[in-house]
PDB file of C-alpha atoms in Angstrom:
ATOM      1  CA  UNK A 255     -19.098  10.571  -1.854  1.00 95.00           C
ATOM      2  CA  UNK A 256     -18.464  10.264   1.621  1.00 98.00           C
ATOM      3  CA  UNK A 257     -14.685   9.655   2.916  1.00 98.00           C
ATOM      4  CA  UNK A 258     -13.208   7.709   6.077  1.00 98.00           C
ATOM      5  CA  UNK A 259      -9.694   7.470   6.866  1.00 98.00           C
ATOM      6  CA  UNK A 260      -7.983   4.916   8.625  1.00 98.00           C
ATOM      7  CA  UNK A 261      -4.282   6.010  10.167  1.00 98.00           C
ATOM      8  CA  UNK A 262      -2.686   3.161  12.169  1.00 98.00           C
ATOM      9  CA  UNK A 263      -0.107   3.983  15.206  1.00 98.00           C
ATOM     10  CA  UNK A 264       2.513   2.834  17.729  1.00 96.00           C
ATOM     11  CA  UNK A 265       1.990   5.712  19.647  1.00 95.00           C
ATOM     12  CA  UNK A 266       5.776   6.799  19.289  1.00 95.00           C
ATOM     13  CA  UNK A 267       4.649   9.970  17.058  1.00 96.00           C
ATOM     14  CA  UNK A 268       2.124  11.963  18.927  1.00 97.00           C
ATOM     15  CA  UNK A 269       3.299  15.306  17.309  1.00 97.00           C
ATOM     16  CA  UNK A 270       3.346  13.789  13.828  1.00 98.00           C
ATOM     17  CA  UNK A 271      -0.133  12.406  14.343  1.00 98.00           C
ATOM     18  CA  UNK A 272      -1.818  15.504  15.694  1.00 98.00           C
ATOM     19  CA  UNK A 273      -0.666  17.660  12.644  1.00 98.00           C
ATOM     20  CA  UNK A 274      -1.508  14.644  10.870  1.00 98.00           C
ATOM     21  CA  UNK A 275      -5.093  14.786  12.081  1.00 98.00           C
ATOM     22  CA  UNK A 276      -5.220  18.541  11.682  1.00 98.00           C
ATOM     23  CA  UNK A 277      -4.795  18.187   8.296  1.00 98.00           C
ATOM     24  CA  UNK A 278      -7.222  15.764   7.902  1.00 98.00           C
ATOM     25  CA  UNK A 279      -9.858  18.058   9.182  1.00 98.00           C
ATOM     26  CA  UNK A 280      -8.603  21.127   7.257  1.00 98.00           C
ATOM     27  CA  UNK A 281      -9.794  19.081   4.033  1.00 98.00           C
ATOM     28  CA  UNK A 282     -12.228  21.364   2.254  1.00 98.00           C
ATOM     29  CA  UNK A 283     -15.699  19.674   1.614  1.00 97.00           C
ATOM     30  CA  UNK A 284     -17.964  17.565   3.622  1.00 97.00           C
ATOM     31  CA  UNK A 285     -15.940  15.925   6.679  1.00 97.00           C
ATOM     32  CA  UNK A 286     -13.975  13.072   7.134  1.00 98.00           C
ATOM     33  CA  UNK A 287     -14.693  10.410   9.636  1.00 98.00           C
ATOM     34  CA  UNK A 288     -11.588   9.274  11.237  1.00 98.00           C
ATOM     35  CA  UNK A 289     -10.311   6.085  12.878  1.00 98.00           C
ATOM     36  CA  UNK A 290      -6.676   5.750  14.508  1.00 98.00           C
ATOM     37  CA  UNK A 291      -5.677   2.473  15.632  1.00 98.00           C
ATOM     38  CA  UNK A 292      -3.057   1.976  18.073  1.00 98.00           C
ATOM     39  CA  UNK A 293      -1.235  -1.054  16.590  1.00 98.00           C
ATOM     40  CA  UNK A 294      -0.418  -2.855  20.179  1.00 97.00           C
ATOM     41  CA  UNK A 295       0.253   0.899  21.667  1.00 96.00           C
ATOM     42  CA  UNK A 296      -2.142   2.947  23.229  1.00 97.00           C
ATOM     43  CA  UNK A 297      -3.468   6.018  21.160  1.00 97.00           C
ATOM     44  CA  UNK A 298      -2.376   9.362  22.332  1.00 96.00           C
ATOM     45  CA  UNK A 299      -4.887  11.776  22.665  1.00 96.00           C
ATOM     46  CA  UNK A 300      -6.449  13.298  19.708  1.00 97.00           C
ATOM     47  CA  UNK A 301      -8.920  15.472  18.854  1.00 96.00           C
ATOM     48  CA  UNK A 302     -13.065  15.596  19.740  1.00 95.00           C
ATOM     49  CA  UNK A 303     -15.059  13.383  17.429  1.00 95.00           C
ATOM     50  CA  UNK A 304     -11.687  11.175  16.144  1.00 98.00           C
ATOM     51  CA  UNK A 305     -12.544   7.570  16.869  1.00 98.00           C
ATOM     52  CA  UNK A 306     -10.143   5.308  18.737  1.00 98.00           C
ATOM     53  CA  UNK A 307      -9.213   1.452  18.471  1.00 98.00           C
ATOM     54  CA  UNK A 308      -6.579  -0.573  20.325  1.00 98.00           C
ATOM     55  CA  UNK A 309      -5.506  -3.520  20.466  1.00 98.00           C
ATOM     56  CA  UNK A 310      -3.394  -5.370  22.250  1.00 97.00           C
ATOM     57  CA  UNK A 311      -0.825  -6.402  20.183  1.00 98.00           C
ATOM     58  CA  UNK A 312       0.395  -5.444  17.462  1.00 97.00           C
ATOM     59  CA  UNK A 313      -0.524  -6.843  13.857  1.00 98.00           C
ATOM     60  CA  UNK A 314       1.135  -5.642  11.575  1.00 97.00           C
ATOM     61  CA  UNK A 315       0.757  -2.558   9.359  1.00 97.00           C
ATOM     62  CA  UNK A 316      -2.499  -4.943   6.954  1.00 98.00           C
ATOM     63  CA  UNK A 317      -3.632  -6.410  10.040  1.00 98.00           C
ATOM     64  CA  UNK A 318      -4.163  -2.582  11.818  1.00 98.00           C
ATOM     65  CA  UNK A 319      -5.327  -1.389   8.662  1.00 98.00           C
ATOM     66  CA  UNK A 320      -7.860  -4.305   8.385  1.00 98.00           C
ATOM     67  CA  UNK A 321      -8.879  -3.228  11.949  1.00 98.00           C
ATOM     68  CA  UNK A 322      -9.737   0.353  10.905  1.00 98.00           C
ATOM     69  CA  UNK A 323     -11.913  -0.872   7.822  1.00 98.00           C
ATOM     70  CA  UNK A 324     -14.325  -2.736  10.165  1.00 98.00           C
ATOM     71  CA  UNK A 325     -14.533   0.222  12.239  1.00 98.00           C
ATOM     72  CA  UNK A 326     -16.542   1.455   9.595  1.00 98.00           C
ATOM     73  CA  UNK A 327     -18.699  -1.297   9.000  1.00 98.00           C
ATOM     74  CA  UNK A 328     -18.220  -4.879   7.510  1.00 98.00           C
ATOM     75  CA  UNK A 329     -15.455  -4.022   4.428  1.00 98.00           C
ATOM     76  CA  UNK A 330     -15.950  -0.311   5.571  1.00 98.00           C
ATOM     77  CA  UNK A 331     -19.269  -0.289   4.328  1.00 98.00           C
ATOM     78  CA  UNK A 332     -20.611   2.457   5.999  1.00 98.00           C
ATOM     79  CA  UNK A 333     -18.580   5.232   3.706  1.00 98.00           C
ATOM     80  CA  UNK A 334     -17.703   5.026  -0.287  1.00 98.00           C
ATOM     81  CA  UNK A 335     -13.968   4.899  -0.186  1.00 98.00           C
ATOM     82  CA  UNK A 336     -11.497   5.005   2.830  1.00 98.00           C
ATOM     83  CA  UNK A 337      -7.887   7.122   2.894  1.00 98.00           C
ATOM     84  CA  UNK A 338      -5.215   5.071   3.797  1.00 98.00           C
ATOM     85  CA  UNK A 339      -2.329   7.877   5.673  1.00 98.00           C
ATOM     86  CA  UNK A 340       1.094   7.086   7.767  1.00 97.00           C
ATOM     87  CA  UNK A 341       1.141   8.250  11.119  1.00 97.00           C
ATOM     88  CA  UNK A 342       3.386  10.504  10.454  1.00 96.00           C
ATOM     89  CA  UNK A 343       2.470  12.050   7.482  1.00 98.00           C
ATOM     90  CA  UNK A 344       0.675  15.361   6.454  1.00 98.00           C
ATOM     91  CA  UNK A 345      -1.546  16.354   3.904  1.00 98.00           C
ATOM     92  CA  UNK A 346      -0.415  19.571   2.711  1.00 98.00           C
ATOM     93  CA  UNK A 347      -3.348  20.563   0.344  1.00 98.00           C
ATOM     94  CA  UNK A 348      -6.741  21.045   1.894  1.00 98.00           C
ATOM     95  CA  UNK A 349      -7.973  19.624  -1.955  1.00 98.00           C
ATOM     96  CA  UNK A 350      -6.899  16.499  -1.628  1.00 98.00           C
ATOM     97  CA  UNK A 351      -9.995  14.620  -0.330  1.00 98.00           C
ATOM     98  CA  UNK A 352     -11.870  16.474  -2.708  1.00 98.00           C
ATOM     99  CA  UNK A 353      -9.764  15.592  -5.486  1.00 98.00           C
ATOM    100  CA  UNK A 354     -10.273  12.117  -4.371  1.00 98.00           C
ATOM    101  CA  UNK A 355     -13.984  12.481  -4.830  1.00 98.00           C
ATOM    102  CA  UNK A 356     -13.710  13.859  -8.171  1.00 98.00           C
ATOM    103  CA  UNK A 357     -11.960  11.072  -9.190  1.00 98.00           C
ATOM    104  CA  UNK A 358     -13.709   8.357  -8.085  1.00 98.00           C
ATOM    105  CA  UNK A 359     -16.784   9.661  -9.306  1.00 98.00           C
ATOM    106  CA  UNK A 360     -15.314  10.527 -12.957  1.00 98.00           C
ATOM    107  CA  UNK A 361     -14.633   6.817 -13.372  1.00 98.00           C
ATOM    108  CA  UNK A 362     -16.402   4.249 -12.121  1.00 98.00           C
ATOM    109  CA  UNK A 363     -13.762   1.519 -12.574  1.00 98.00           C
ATOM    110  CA  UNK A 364     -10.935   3.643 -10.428  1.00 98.00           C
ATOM    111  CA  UNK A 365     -10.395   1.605  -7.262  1.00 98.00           C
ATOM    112  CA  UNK A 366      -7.245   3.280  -5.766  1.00 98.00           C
ATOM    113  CA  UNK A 367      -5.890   6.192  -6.174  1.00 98.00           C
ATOM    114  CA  UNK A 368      -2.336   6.086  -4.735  1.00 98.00           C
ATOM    115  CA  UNK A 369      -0.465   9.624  -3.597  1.00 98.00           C
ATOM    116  CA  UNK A 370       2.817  11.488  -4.419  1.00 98.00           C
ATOM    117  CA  UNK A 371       5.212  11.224  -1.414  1.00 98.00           C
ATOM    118  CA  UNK A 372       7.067  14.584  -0.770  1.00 97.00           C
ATOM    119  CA  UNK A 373       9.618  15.510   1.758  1.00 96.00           C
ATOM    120  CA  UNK A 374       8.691  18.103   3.388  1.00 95.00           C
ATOM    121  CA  UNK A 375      11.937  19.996   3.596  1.00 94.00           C
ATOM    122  CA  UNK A 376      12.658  19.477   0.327  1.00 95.00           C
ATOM    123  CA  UNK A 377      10.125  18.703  -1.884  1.00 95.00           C
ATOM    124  CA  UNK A 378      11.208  15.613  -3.527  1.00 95.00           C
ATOM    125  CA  UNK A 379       9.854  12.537  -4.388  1.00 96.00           C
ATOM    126  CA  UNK A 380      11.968   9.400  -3.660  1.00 94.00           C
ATOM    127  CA  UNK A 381      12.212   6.969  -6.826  1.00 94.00           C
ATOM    128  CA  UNK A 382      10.578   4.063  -4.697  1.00 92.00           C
ATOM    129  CA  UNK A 383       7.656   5.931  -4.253  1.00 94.00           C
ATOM    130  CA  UNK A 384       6.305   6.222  -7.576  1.00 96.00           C
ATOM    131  CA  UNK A 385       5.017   3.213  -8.239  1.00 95.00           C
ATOM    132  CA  UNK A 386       5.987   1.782 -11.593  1.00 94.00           C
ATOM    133  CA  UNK A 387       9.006   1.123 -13.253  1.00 91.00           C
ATOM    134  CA  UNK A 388       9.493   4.334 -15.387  1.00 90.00           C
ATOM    135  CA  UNK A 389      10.024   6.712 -12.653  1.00 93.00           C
ATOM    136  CA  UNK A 390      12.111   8.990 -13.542  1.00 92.00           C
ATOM    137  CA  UNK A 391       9.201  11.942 -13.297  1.00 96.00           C
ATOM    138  CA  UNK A 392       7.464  12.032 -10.113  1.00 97.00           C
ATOM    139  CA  UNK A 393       5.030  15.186 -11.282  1.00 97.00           C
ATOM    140  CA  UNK A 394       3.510  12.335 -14.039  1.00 97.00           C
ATOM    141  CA  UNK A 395       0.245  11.097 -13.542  1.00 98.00           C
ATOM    142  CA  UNK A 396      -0.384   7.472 -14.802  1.00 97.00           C
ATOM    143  CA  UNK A 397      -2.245   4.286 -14.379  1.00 98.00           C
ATOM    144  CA  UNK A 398      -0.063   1.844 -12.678  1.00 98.00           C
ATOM    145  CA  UNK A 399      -0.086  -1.235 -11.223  1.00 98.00           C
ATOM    146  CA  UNK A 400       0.262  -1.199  -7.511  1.00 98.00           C
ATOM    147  CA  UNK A 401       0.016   1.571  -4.751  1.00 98.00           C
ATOM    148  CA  UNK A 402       2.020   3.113  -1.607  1.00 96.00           C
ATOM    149  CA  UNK A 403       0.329   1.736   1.515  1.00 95.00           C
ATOM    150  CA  UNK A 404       0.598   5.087   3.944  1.00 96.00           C
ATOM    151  CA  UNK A 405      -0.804   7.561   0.908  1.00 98.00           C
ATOM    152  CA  UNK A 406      -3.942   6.004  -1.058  1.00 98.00           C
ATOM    153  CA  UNK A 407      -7.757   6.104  -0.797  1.00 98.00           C
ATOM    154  CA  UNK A 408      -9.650   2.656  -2.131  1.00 98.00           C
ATOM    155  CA  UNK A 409     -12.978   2.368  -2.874  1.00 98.00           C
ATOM    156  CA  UNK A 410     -14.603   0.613   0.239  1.00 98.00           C
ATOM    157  CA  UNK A 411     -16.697  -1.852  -2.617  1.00 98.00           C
ATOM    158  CA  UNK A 412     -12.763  -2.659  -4.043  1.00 98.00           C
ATOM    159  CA  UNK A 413     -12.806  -4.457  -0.167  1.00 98.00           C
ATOM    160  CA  UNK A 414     -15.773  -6.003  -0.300  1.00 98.00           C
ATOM    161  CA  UNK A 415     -15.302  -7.931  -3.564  1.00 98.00           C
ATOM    162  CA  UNK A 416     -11.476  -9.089  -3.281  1.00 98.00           C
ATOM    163  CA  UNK A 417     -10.975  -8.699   0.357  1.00 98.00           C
ATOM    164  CA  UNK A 418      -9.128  -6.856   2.631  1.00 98.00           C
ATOM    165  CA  UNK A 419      -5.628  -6.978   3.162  1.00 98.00           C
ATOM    166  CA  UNK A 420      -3.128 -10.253   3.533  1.00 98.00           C
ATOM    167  CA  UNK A 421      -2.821  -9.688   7.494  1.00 98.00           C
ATOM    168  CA  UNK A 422       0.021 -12.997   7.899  1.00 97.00           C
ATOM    169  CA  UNK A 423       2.174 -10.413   5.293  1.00 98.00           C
ATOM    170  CA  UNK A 424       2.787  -8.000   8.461  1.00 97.00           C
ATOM    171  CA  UNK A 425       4.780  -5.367   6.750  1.00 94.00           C
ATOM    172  CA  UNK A 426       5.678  -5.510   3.251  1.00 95.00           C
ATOM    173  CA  UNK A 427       3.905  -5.855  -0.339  1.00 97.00           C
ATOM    174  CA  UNK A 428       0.590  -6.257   1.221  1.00 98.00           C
ATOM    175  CA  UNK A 429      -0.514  -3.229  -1.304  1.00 98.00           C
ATOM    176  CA  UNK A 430       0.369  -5.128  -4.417  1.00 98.00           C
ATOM    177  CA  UNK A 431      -1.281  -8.070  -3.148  1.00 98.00           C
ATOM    178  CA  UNK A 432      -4.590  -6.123  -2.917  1.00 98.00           C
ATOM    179  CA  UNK A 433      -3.742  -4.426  -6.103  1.00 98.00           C
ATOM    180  CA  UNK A 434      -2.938  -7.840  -8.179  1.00 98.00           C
ATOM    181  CA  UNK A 435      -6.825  -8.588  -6.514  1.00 98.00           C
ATOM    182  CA  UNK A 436      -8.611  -5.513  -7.343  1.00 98.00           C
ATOM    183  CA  UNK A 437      -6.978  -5.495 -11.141  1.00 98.00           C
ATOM    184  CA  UNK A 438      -7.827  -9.254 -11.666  1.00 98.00           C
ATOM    185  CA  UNK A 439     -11.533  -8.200 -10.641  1.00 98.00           C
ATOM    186  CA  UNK A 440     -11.367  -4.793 -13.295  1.00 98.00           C
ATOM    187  CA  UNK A 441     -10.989  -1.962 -11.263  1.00 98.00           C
ATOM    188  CA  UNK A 442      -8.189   0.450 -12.026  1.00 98.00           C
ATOM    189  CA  UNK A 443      -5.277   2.324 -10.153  1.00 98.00           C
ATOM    190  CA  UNK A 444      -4.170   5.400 -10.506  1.00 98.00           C
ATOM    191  CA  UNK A 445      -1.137   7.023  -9.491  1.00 98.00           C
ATOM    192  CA  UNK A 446      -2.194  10.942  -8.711  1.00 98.00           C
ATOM    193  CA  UNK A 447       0.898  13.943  -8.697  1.00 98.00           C
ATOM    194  CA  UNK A 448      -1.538  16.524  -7.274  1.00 98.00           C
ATOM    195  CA  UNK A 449      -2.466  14.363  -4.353  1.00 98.00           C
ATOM    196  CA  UNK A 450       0.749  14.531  -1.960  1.00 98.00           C
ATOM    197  CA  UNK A 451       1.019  13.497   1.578  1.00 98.00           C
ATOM    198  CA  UNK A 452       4.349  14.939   3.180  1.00 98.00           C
ATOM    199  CA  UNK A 453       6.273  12.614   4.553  1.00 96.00           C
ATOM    200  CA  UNK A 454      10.217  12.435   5.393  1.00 93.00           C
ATOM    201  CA  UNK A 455      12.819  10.727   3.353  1.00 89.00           C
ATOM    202  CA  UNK A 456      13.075   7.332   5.195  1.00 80.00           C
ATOM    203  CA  UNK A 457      14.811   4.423   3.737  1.00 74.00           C
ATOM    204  CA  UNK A 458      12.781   1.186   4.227  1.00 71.00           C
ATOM    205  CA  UNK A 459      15.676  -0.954   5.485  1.00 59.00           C
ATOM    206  CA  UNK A 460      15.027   0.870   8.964  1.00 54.00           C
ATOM    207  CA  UNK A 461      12.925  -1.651   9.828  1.00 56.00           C
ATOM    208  CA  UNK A 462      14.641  -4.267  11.502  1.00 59.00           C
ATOM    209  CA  UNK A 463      12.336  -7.178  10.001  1.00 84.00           C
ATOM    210  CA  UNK A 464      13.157  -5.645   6.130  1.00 91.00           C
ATOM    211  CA  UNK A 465      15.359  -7.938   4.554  1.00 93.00           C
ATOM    212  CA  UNK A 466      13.592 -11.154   5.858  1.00 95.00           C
ATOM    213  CA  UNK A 467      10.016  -9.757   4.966  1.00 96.00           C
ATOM    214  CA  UNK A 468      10.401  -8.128   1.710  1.00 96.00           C
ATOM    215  CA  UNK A 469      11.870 -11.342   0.873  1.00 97.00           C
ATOM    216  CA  UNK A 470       9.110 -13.620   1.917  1.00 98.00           C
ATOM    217  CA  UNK A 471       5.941 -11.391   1.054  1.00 98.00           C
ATOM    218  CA  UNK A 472       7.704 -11.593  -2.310  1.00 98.00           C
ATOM    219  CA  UNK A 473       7.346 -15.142  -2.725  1.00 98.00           C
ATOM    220  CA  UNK A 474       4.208 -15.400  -1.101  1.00 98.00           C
ATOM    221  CA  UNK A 475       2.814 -12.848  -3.374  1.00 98.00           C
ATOM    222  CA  UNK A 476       3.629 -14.811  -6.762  1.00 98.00           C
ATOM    223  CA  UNK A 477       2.462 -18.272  -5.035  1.00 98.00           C
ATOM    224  CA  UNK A 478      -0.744 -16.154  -3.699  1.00 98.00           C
ATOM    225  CA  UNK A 479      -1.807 -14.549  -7.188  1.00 98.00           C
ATOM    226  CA  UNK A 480       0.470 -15.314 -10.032  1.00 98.00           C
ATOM    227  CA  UNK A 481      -0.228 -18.161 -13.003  1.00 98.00           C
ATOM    228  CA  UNK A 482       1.818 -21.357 -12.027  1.00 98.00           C
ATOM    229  CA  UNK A 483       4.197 -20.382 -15.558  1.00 98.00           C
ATOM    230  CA  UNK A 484       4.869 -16.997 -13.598  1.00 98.00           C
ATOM    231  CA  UNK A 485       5.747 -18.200 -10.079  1.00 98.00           C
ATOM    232  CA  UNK A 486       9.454 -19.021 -10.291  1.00 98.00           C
ATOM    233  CA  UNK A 487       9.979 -16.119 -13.267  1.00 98.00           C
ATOM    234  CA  UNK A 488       9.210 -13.736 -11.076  1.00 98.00           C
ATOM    235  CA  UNK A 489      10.422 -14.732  -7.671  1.00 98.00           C
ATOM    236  CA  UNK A 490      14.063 -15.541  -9.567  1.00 98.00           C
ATOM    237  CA  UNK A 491      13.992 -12.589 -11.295  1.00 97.00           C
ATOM    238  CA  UNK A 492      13.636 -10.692  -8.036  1.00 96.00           C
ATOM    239  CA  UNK A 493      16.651 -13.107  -6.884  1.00 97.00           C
ATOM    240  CA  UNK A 494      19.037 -11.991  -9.336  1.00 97.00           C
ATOM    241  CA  UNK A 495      18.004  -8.529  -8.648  1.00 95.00           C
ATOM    242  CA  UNK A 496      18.700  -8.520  -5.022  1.00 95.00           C
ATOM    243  CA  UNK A 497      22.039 -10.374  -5.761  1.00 96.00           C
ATOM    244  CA  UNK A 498      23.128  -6.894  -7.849  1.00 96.00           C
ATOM    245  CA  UNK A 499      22.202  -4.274  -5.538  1.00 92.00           C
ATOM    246  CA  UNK A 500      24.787  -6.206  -3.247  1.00 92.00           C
ATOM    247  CA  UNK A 501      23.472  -5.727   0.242  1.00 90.00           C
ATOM    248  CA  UNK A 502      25.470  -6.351   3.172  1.00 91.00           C
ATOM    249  CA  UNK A 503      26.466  -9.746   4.266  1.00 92.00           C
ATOM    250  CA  UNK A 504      23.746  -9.675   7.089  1.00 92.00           C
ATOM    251  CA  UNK A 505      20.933  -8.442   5.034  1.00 92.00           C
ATOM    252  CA  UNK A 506      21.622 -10.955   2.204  1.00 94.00           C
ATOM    253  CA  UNK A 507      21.483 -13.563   5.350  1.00 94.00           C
ATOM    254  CA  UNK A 508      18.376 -12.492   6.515  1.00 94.00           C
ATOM    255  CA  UNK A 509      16.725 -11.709   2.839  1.00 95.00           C
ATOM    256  CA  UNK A 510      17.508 -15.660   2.046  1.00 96.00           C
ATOM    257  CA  UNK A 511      16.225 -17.052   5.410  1.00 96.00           C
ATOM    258  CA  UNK A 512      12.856 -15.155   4.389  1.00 97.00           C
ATOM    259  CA  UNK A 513      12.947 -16.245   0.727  1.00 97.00           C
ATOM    260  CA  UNK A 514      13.095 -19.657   2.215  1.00 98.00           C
ATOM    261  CA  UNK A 515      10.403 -18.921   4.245  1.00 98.00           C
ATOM    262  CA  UNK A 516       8.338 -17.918   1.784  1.00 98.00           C
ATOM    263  CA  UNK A 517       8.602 -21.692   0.447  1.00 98.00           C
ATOM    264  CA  UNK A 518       8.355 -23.450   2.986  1.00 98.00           C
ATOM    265  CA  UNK A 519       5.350 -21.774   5.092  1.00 98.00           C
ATOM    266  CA  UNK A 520       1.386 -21.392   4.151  1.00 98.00           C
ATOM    267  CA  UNK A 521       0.916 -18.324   1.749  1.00 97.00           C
ATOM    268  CA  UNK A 522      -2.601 -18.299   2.301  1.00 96.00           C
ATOM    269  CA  UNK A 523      -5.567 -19.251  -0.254  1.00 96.00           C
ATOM    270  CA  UNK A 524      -3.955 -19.129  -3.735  1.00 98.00           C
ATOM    271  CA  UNK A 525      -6.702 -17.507  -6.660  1.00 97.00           C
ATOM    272  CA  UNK A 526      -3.982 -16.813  -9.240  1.00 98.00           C
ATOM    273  CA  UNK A 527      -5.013 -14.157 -11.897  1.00 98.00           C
ATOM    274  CA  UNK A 528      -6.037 -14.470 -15.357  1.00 98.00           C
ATOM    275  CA  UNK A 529      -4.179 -14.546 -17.982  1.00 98.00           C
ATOM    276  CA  UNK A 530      -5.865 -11.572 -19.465  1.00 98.00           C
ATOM    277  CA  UNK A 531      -4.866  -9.527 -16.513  1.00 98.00           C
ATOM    278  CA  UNK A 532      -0.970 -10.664 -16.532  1.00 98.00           C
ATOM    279  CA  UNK A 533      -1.551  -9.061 -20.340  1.00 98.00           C
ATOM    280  CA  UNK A 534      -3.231  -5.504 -18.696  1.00 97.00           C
ATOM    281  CA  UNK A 535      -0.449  -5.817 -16.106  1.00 97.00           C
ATOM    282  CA  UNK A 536       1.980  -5.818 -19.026  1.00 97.00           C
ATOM    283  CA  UNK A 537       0.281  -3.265 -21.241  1.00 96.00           C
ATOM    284  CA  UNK A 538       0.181  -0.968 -18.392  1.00 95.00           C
ATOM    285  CA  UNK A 539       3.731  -1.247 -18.467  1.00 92.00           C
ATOM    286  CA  UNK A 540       4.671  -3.332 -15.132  1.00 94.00           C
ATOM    287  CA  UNK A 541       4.515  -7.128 -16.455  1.00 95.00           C
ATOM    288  CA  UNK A 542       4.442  -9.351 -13.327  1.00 95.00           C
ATOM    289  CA  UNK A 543       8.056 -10.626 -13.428  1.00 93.00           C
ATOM    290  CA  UNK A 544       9.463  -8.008 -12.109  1.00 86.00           C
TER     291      UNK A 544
END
């Protein structure tokens, strides 16, 4: 099975990159292709043989990573699955892409594999990164519903039969859109313990745009894929629970003026999912309400 990797940039990390790179190389088995793209940045330099793409603004973190999966042919054609890796990451274990082949080929309905997250001072796994909604034990392997966007390989034919990523999304729950997609169309995700990418505990409101995003992506991503029944469960559900985590009085500002957004502006083409796949959703222990 032959791997690509796809590791978008602002350029602001050119230590964390390089390592990043190195470890990329250091993977045991046949070698990884590589293609940074500097999201609206220009690439610092890297290493012999690492392709380069950039562009002159920036896109977002689907729209880079959309970028990078052309480089490698039309829905990244020209290799069988593509790794997915923050900038400032590092794979740790020089197993990892070969784990990733093992996998894939093992099952030929695994689409995505998504990482465990690790500081790398520490060792642990932050709560948000384990993607489903018992995680309480990081070191358990499980089929889940979704994936972590900076630590994940997909199949490059996952691409080519639900499409690539929702570029207008820009930065937030453009995975689970892609994951809703691929699950709809029977491939499977699993979430993979003994696959870690190092990466340092970061809390997501850093990002200036968080609130307002996470609040519109949210709504677009029930109006994109969810049954018409579903659409208002799950976007009020996600209401209430913003309401009892309490943010500040500026981020509950900004999270509303997004949630409105998400009303009030194109979503994009809606294909909402069957009802057999809100039931696998469900059984697999992440029901799309929440």
């Amino acid at each position: 099975m032959k791997l690509g990797a796809v590791i978008i940039t602002m350029g602001n990390r050119p230590d964390e990159l390089r390592a990043l790179l190195d470890s990329v190389t250091a993977q045991h088995g046949d070698r990884i292709e590589v293609v940074v793209v500097g999201n609206g940045a220009p690439v610092p330099d890297v290493p012999a043989g690492v392709r380069t793409v950039e562009l002159p603004e920036n896109l977002g973190i689907p729209g880079g990573r959309n970028v990078g999966i052309e480089a490698f042919g039309p829905c990244g054609a020209d290799v069988d699955a593509l790794l997915f890796l923050d900038d400032d990451g590092l794979l740790p274990n020089r197993d990892t892409a070969e784990l990733c082949r093992r996998a894939f080929a093992a099952d030929p309905r695994l689409g995505i594999v998504t990482f465990r997250i690790a500081d790398p001072e520490t060792g642990v796994t932050q709560r948000r990164h384990v993607p489903r909604l018992r995680a309480a034990d990081p070191m358990r392997s499980s089929r889940v519903t979704t994936f972590l966007g900076g630590a994940n390989a997909v199949r490059t034919k996952v691409i080519a039969e639900v499409g690539p990523l929702p570029e207008d999304f820009f930065y937030a729950h453009e995975e689970t859109d892609l994951a809703w997609r691929a699950l709809d169309a029977g491939w499977m995700i699993d979430y993979r313990a003994d696959m870690v990418l190092n990466h340092p505990t970061t809390a997501p409101s850093r990002h200036a745009v968080y609130h307002r995003m996470v609040a519109r992506n949210r709504v677009w991503l029930a109006r994109r894929n969810l049954p018409a029944p579903l659409v208002p469960l799950y976007t009020g559900v996600w209401l209430l629970l913003t309401l009892v985590r309490r943010p500040s009085p500026p981020a509950l500002k900004a999270w509303f003026g997004g949630f409105r957004e998400g009303w009030t502006t194109p979503c994009g083409i809606r294909r909402p999912m069957k009802w057999r796949t809100v039931w696998r959703l469900t059984r697999l222990g992440r029901p799309p309400v929440i």
